[in-house]
Amino acid sequence: MEEMARTILVVDDDPEIRRLVAALLSREGFDVRTAENGIELDDVLRRVRPDLIILDLMLPGEDGLSICRRMRSEGAFPILMLTAKNDEMDRVVGLEVGADDYVSKPFGPRELLARVRALLRRTQSQPLQAASRRYSFDRFIIDLDARQLTDEDGEPATLTSAEFDLLTCFVLRPRRVLSRDQILDWTHGRTADPLDRTVDILVSRLRKKLESLSPGNTLISTVRNGGYLLTVPVRQVS
């Protein structure tokens, strides 16, 4: 199966949720590890590098937001966060500190699997190809196959999986206004929620990172009642 080699770490203090999610993912062929809190999560990470972390925000001790922020400073694990159904602010903050997607509790098995598979598809390594898909814009080089962004000095820029996917949308369609619905469709596919604020939050995160590395340049602009666009030209490089 496609998922046999994929390892997923489920972090939730509710033993019933851990059991149900682990059983669901195991039946689908995933290698599932579980943790009750941040301490157990760190213990698992010393032994295993997961392909994806499912992280509950409401944890005892170090909460999910703190863990998410720490994971972003230490590595590039894709993070799918679990939030309470009506806690929109928690979802917004979670996305702002680096989560790639979220599922609200209570959730159905099909929804969770769809989110997991969509996130894994977006973050998996690209197959080797005869021609490299490398592009330059402003003072950056983006390698779509290696999933890496570097500056003009060759220094890598740290992007989350979701931020890289968003930047890819802009690089492949430069100087073209992209609506929120288009971006959601290209980055989330059928799991997209038309009322989702994910795009606005991700654009804000990506814009801040790019502009911190290229001061004085507005690389992504907002088009009123239209969406967003990459303002600079893009060219393919060898």
mmCIF file of C-alpha atoms in Angstrom:
data_model
loop_
_atom_site.group_PDB
_atom_site.id
_atom_site.type_symbol
_atom_site.label_atom_id
_atom_site.label_comp_id
_atom_site.label_asym_id
_atom_site.label_seq_id
_atom_site.Cartn_x
_atom_site.Cartn_y
_atom_site.Cartn_z
ATOM 1 C CA MET A 1 0.000 0.000 0.000
ATOM 2 C CA GLU A 2 1.074 3.600 -0.593
ATOM 3 C CA GLU A 3 0.909 4.416 3.127
ATOM 4 C CA MET A 4 2.855 1.390 4.450
ATOM 5 C CA ALA A 5 6.058 3.358 5.000
ATOM 6 C CA ARG A 6 4.334 6.429 6.407
ATOM 7 C CA THR A 7 4.648 7.067 10.133
ATOM 8 C CA ILE A 8 2.086 9.222 11.921
ATOM 9 C CA LEU A 9 2.438 10.448 15.500
ATOM 10 C CA VAL A 10 -0.855 11.091 17.303
ATOM 11 C CA VAL A 11 -0.562 13.429 20.305
ATOM 12 C CA ASP A 12 -3.712 13.696 22.443
ATOM 13 C CA ASP A 13 -4.303 13.437 26.193
ATOM 14 C CA ASP A 14 -7.654 11.671 25.676
ATOM 15 C CA PRO A 15 -6.894 7.916 25.663
ATOM 16 C CA GLU A 16 -10.097 7.105 23.779
ATOM 17 C CA ILE A 17 -9.281 9.522 20.960
ATOM 18 C CA ARG A 18 -5.728 8.177 20.778
ATOM 19 C CA ARG A 19 -7.061 4.627 20.584
ATOM 20 C CA LEU A 20 -9.693 5.385 17.949
ATOM 21 C CA VAL A 21 -7.398 7.477 15.722
ATOM 22 C CA ALA A 22 -4.549 4.976 16.029
ATOM 23 C CA ALA A 23 -6.886 2.090 15.134
ATOM 24 C CA LEU A 24 -8.319 3.990 12.152
ATOM 25 C CA LEU A 25 -4.914 4.891 10.733
ATOM 26 C CA SER A 26 -3.451 1.456 11.420
ATOM 27 C CA ARG A 27 -6.262 -0.167 9.447
ATOM 28 C CA GLU A 28 -5.283 2.052 6.520
ATOM 29 C CA GLY A 29 -1.693 0.773 6.638
ATOM 30 C CA PHE A 30 0.015 3.611 8.493
ATOM 31 C CA ASP A 31 2.670 3.057 11.152
ATOM 32 C CA VAL A 32 1.121 4.863 14.115
ATOM 33 C CA ARG A 33 2.859 6.091 17.251
ATOM 34 C CA THR A 34 1.039 7.831 20.106
ATOM 35 C CA ALA A 35 1.872 10.288 22.853
ATOM 36 C CA GLU A 36 -0.164 11.745 25.703
ATOM 37 C CA ASN A 37 1.723 15.011 26.109
ATOM 38 C CA GLY A 38 4.786 16.986 25.084
ATOM 39 C CA ILE A 39 7.151 14.885 27.182
ATOM 40 C CA GLU A 40 6.035 11.652 25.524
ATOM 41 C CA LEU A 41 6.133 13.360 22.106
ATOM 42 C CA ASP A 42 9.792 14.294 22.643
ATOM 43 C CA ASP A 43 10.541 10.728 23.684
ATOM 44 C CA VAL A 44 8.991 9.365 20.470
ATOM 45 C CA LEU A 45 10.878 11.907 18.341
ATOM 46 C CA ARG A 46 14.182 10.715 19.796
ATOM 47 C CA ARG A 47 13.460 7.316 18.262
ATOM 48 C CA VAL A 48 11.296 7.995 15.197
ATOM 49 C CA ARG A 49 10.963 10.711 12.562
ATOM 50 C CA PRO A 50 7.258 10.820 11.680
ATOM 51 C CA ASP A 51 5.909 11.837 8.306
ATOM 52 C CA LEU A 52 3.077 13.736 9.983
ATOM 53 C CA ILE A 53 2.047 14.779 13.494
ATOM 54 C CA ILE A 54 -1.604 14.914 14.538
ATOM 55 C CA LEU A 55 -1.565 17.329 17.467
ATOM 56 C CA ASP A 56 -4.332 18.228 19.898
ATOM 57 C CA LEU A 57 -4.173 21.863 20.992
ATOM 58 C CA MET A 58 -5.622 21.295 24.473
ATOM 59 C CA LEU A 59 -2.889 19.305 26.207
ATOM 60 C CA PRO A 60 -1.854 19.245 29.869
ATOM 61 C CA GLY A 61 1.501 20.812 30.640
ATOM 62 C CA GLU A 62 2.949 22.205 27.416
ATOM 63 C CA ASP A 63 -0.069 22.978 25.248
ATOM 64 C CA GLY A 64 -0.429 22.246 21.558
ATOM 65 C CA LEU A 65 0.295 25.817 20.455
ATOM 66 C CA SER A 66 3.612 25.824 22.306
ATOM 67 C CA ILE A 67 4.510 22.410 20.900
ATOM 68 C CA CYS A 68 3.573 23.509 17.376
ATOM 69 C CA ARG A 69 5.745 26.609 17.677
ATOM 70 C CA ARG A 70 8.637 24.523 19.008
ATOM 71 C CA MET A 71 8.294 21.924 16.234
ATOM 72 C CA ARG A 72 8.513 24.691 13.659
ATOM 73 C CA SER A 73 11.790 25.944 15.144
ATOM 74 C CA GLU A 74 13.270 22.432 15.316
ATOM 75 C CA GLY A 75 12.110 20.742 12.134
ATOM 76 C CA ALA A 76 9.674 20.601 9.245
ATOM 77 C CA PHE A 77 7.178 17.973 10.349
ATOM 78 C CA PRO A 78 3.779 18.505 8.736
ATOM 79 C CA ILE A 79 1.298 19.197 11.549
ATOM 80 C CA LEU A 80 -2.437 18.502 11.481
ATOM 81 C CA MET A 81 -4.004 20.007 14.564
ATOM 82 C CA LEU A 82 -7.131 18.916 16.376
ATOM 83 C CA THR A 83 -9.296 21.731 17.718
ATOM 84 C CA ALA A 84 -12.613 22.094 19.481
ATOM 85 C CA LYS A 85 -15.487 22.695 17.067
ATOM 86 C CA ASN A 86 -16.203 26.302 18.032
ATOM 87 C CA ASP A 87 -12.693 27.500 18.925
ATOM 88 C CA GLU A 88 -11.996 29.528 15.780
ATOM 89 C CA MET A 89 -9.393 31.651 17.551
ATOM 90 C CA ASP A 90 -7.409 28.542 18.501
ATOM 91 C CA ARG A 91 -7.460 27.413 14.868
ATOM 92 C CA VAL A 92 -6.295 30.827 13.677
ATOM 93 C CA VAL A 93 -3.475 31.000 16.214
ATOM 94 C CA GLY A 94 -2.494 27.408 15.478
ATOM 95 C CA LEU A 95 -2.179 28.143 11.780
ATOM 96 C CA GLU A 96 -0.250 31.310 12.518
ATOM 97 C CA VAL A 97 2.358 29.485 14.606
ATOM 98 C CA GLY A 98 2.942 26.892 11.923
ATOM 99 C CA ALA A 99 0.285 24.176 11.691
ATOM 100 C CA ASP A 100 -0.409 23.006 8.137
ATOM 101 C CA ASP A 101 -4.085 22.113 8.505
ATOM 102 C CA TYR A 102 -6.719 21.409 11.136
ATOM 103 C CA VAL A 103 -9.659 19.144 11.925
ATOM 104 C CA SER A 104 -12.360 20.202 14.355
ATOM 105 C CA LYS A 105 -13.676 17.849 17.030
ATOM 106 C CA PRO A 106 -15.851 15.903 16.765
ATOM 107 C CA PHE A 107 -14.658 14.657 13.399
ATOM 108 C CA GLY A 108 -15.629 11.717 11.231
ATOM 109 C CA PRO A 109 -13.196 9.004 10.119
ATOM 110 C CA ARG A 110 -13.528 9.940 6.450
ATOM 111 C CA GLU A 111 -12.765 13.599 7.108
ATOM 112 C CA LEU A 112 -9.676 12.779 9.153
ATOM 113 C CA LEU A 113 -8.361 10.327 6.558
ATOM 114 C CA ALA A 114 -8.993 12.812 3.757
ATOM 115 C CA ARG A 115 -7.055 15.525 5.603
ATOM 116 C CA VAL A 116 -4.192 13.153 6.433
ATOM 117 C CA ARG A 117 -3.863 11.859 2.879
ATOM 118 C CA ALA A 118 -4.131 15.332 1.345
ATOM 119 C CA LEU A 119 -1.424 16.667 3.637
ATOM 120 C CA LEU A 120 0.867 13.710 2.970
ATOM 121 C CA ARG A 121 0.362 14.073 -0.790
ATOM 122 C CA ARG A 122 1.302 17.729 -0.619
ATOM 123 C CA THR A 123 4.437 17.099 1.422
ATOM 124 C CA GLN A 124 5.796 13.919 -0.122
ATOM 125 C CA SER A 125 9.025 14.092 -2.084
ATOM 126 C CA GLN A 126 8.605 14.567 -5.799
ATOM 127 C CA PRO A 127 9.831 11.767 -8.132
ATOM 128 C CA LEU A 128 13.071 12.231 -10.001
ATOM 129 C CA GLN A 129 12.550 13.932 -13.329
ATOM 130 C CA ALA A 130 14.736 14.549 -16.361
ATOM 131 C CA ALA A 131 14.412 18.323 -16.048
ATOM 132 C CA SER A 132 14.807 20.113 -12.759
ATOM 133 C CA ARG A 133 11.959 22.393 -11.747
ATOM 134 C CA ARG A 134 13.950 25.313 -10.390
ATOM 135 C CA TYR A 135 12.784 28.901 -10.624
ATOM 136 C CA SER A 136 14.192 32.275 -9.631
ATOM 137 C CA PHE A 137 12.262 35.322 -8.436
ATOM 138 C CA ASP A 138 13.436 38.445 -6.658
ATOM 139 C CA ARG A 139 16.497 37.203 -4.722
ATOM 140 C CA PHE A 140 15.301 33.620 -4.298
ATOM 141 C CA ILE A 141 15.680 30.231 -5.965
ATOM 142 C CA ILE A 142 12.904 27.691 -5.422
ATOM 143 C CA ASP A 143 13.441 24.014 -6.225
ATOM 144 C CA LEU A 144 10.047 22.340 -6.503
ATOM 145 C CA ASP A 145 11.455 18.820 -6.628
ATOM 146 C CA ALA A 146 13.715 19.236 -3.608
ATOM 147 C CA ARG A 147 11.046 21.365 -1.909
ATOM 148 C CA GLN A 148 13.625 23.961 -0.956
ATOM 149 C CA LEU A 149 13.801 27.759 -1.069
ATOM 150 C CA THR A 150 17.203 29.460 -0.946
ATOM 151 C CA ASP A 151 18.328 33.076 -1.125
ATOM 152 C CA GLU A 152 20.898 34.504 -3.529
ATOM 153 C CA ASP A 153 23.698 33.414 -1.183
ATOM 154 C CA GLY A 154 22.485 29.823 -1.191
ATOM 155 C CA GLU A 155 21.157 30.022 2.355
ATOM 156 C CA PRO A 156 17.989 27.948 2.835
ATOM 157 C CA ALA A 157 14.831 29.689 3.982
ATOM 158 C CA THR A 158 12.690 27.849 6.508
ATOM 159 C CA LEU A 159 9.143 27.313 5.243
ATOM 160 C CA THR A 160 6.458 25.020 6.561
ATOM 161 C CA SER A 161 4.954 22.468 4.190
ATOM 162 C CA ALA A 162 1.825 24.569 3.752
ATOM 163 C CA GLU A 163 3.843 27.734 3.120
ATOM 164 C CA PHE A 164 5.924 25.965 0.473
ATOM 165 C CA ASP A 165 2.790 24.680 -1.266
ATOM 166 C CA LEU A 166 1.344 28.195 -1.260
ATOM 167 C CA LEU A 167 4.540 29.691 -2.666
ATOM 168 C CA THR A 168 4.533 27.031 -5.379
ATOM 169 C CA CYS A 169 1.061 28.205 -6.453
ATOM 170 C CA PHE A 170 2.351 31.754 -6.869
ATOM 171 C CA VAL A 171 5.622 30.808 -8.580
ATOM 172 C CA LEU A 172 3.834 28.695 -11.194
ATOM 173 C CA ARG A 173 1.373 31.542 -11.844
ATOM 174 C CA PRO A 174 3.364 34.791 -11.435
ATOM 175 C CA ARG A 175 1.737 38.196 -11.850
ATOM 176 C CA ARG A 176 -1.664 36.554 -11.975
ATOM 177 C CA VAL A 177 -4.393 37.243 -9.436
ATOM 178 C CA LEU A 178 -5.263 34.031 -7.590
ATOM 179 C CA SER A 179 -8.556 33.900 -5.734
ATOM 180 C CA ARG A 180 -8.827 32.323 -2.310
ATOM 181 C CA ASP A 181 -10.987 29.549 -3.775
ATOM 182 C CA GLN A 182 -8.356 28.763 -6.421
ATOM 183 C CA ILE A 183 -5.587 28.642 -3.843
ATOM 184 C CA LEU A 184 -7.645 26.422 -1.543
ATOM 185 C CA ASP A 185 -8.408 24.083 -4.428
ATOM 186 C CA TRP A 186 -4.758 23.836 -5.516
ATOM 187 C CA THR A 187 -3.407 23.336 -1.998
ATOM 188 C CA HIS A 188 -6.195 21.415 -0.264
ATOM 189 C CA GLY A 189 -8.167 19.826 -3.097
ATOM 190 C CA ARG A 190 -11.484 18.275 -2.152
ATOM 191 C CA THR A 191 -10.855 18.800 1.559
ATOM 192 C CA ALA A 192 -11.127 22.564 1.116
ATOM 193 C CA ASP A 193 -13.729 24.518 3.073
ATOM 194 C CA PRO A 194 -14.892 27.604 1.103
ATOM 195 C CA LEU A 195 -15.194 29.553 4.379
ATOM 196 C CA ASP A 196 -11.741 28.485 5.562
ATOM 197 C CA ARG A 197 -9.444 31.321 6.693
ATOM 198 C CA THR A 198 -6.378 29.162 6.101
ATOM 199 C CA VAL A 199 -5.401 30.975 2.892
ATOM 200 C CA ASP A 200 -5.389 34.444 4.474
ATOM 201 C CA ILE A 201 -3.340 33.236 7.420
ATOM 202 C CA LEU A 202 -0.857 31.364 5.257
ATOM 203 C CA VAL A 203 -0.438 34.312 2.891
ATOM 204 C CA SER A 204 0.275 36.546 5.870
ATOM 205 C CA ARG A 205 2.857 34.095 7.224
ATOM 206 C CA LEU A 206 4.541 33.616 3.853
ATOM 207 C CA ARG A 207 4.565 37.334 3.072
ATOM 208 C CA LYS A 208 6.253 38.147 6.394
ATOM 209 C CA LYS A 209 8.938 35.502 5.867
ATOM 210 C CA LEU A 210 9.746 36.585 2.309
ATOM 211 C CA GLU A 211 9.816 40.264 3.190
ATOM 212 C CA SER A 212 12.062 39.623 6.200
ATOM 213 C CA LEU A 213 14.552 38.036 3.789
ATOM 214 C CA SER A 214 14.063 40.690 1.099
ATOM 215 C CA PRO A 215 13.457 43.946 3.013
ATOM 216 C CA GLY A 216 11.602 46.695 1.235
ATOM 217 C CA ASN A 217 10.047 44.439 -1.386
ATOM 218 C CA THR A 218 6.339 43.615 -1.426
ATOM 219 C CA LEU A 219 6.435 40.261 -3.165
ATOM 220 C CA ILE A 220 2.835 39.200 -2.533
ATOM 221 C CA SER A 221 0.142 41.841 -2.841
ATOM 222 C CA THR A 222 -3.525 41.776 -1.947
ATOM 223 C CA VAL A 223 -6.002 42.571 -4.708
ATOM 224 C CA ARG A 224 -9.237 43.901 -3.251
ATOM 225 C CA ASN A 225 -12.177 41.608 -4.015
ATOM 226 C CA GLY A 226 -9.814 39.492 -6.099
ATOM 227 C CA GLY A 227 -7.263 37.598 -4.070
ATOM 228 C CA TYR A 228 -3.475 37.649 -4.101
ATOM 229 C CA LEU A 229 -0.679 37.777 -6.644
ATOM 230 C CA LEU A 230 3.083 37.415 -6.839
ATOM 231 C CA THR A 231 4.266 40.817 -8.016
ATOM 232 C CA VAL A 232 7.685 39.905 -9.422
ATOM 233 C CA PRO A 233 8.646 38.012 -12.594
ATOM 234 C CA VAL A 234 9.663 34.366 -12.398
ATOM 235 C CA ARG A 235 12.071 32.565 -14.693
ATOM 236 C CA GLN A 236 13.082 28.939 -14.910
ATOM 237 C CA VAL A 237 16.743 28.177 -14.157
ATOM 238 C CA SER A 238 18.880 25.114 -14.825
#
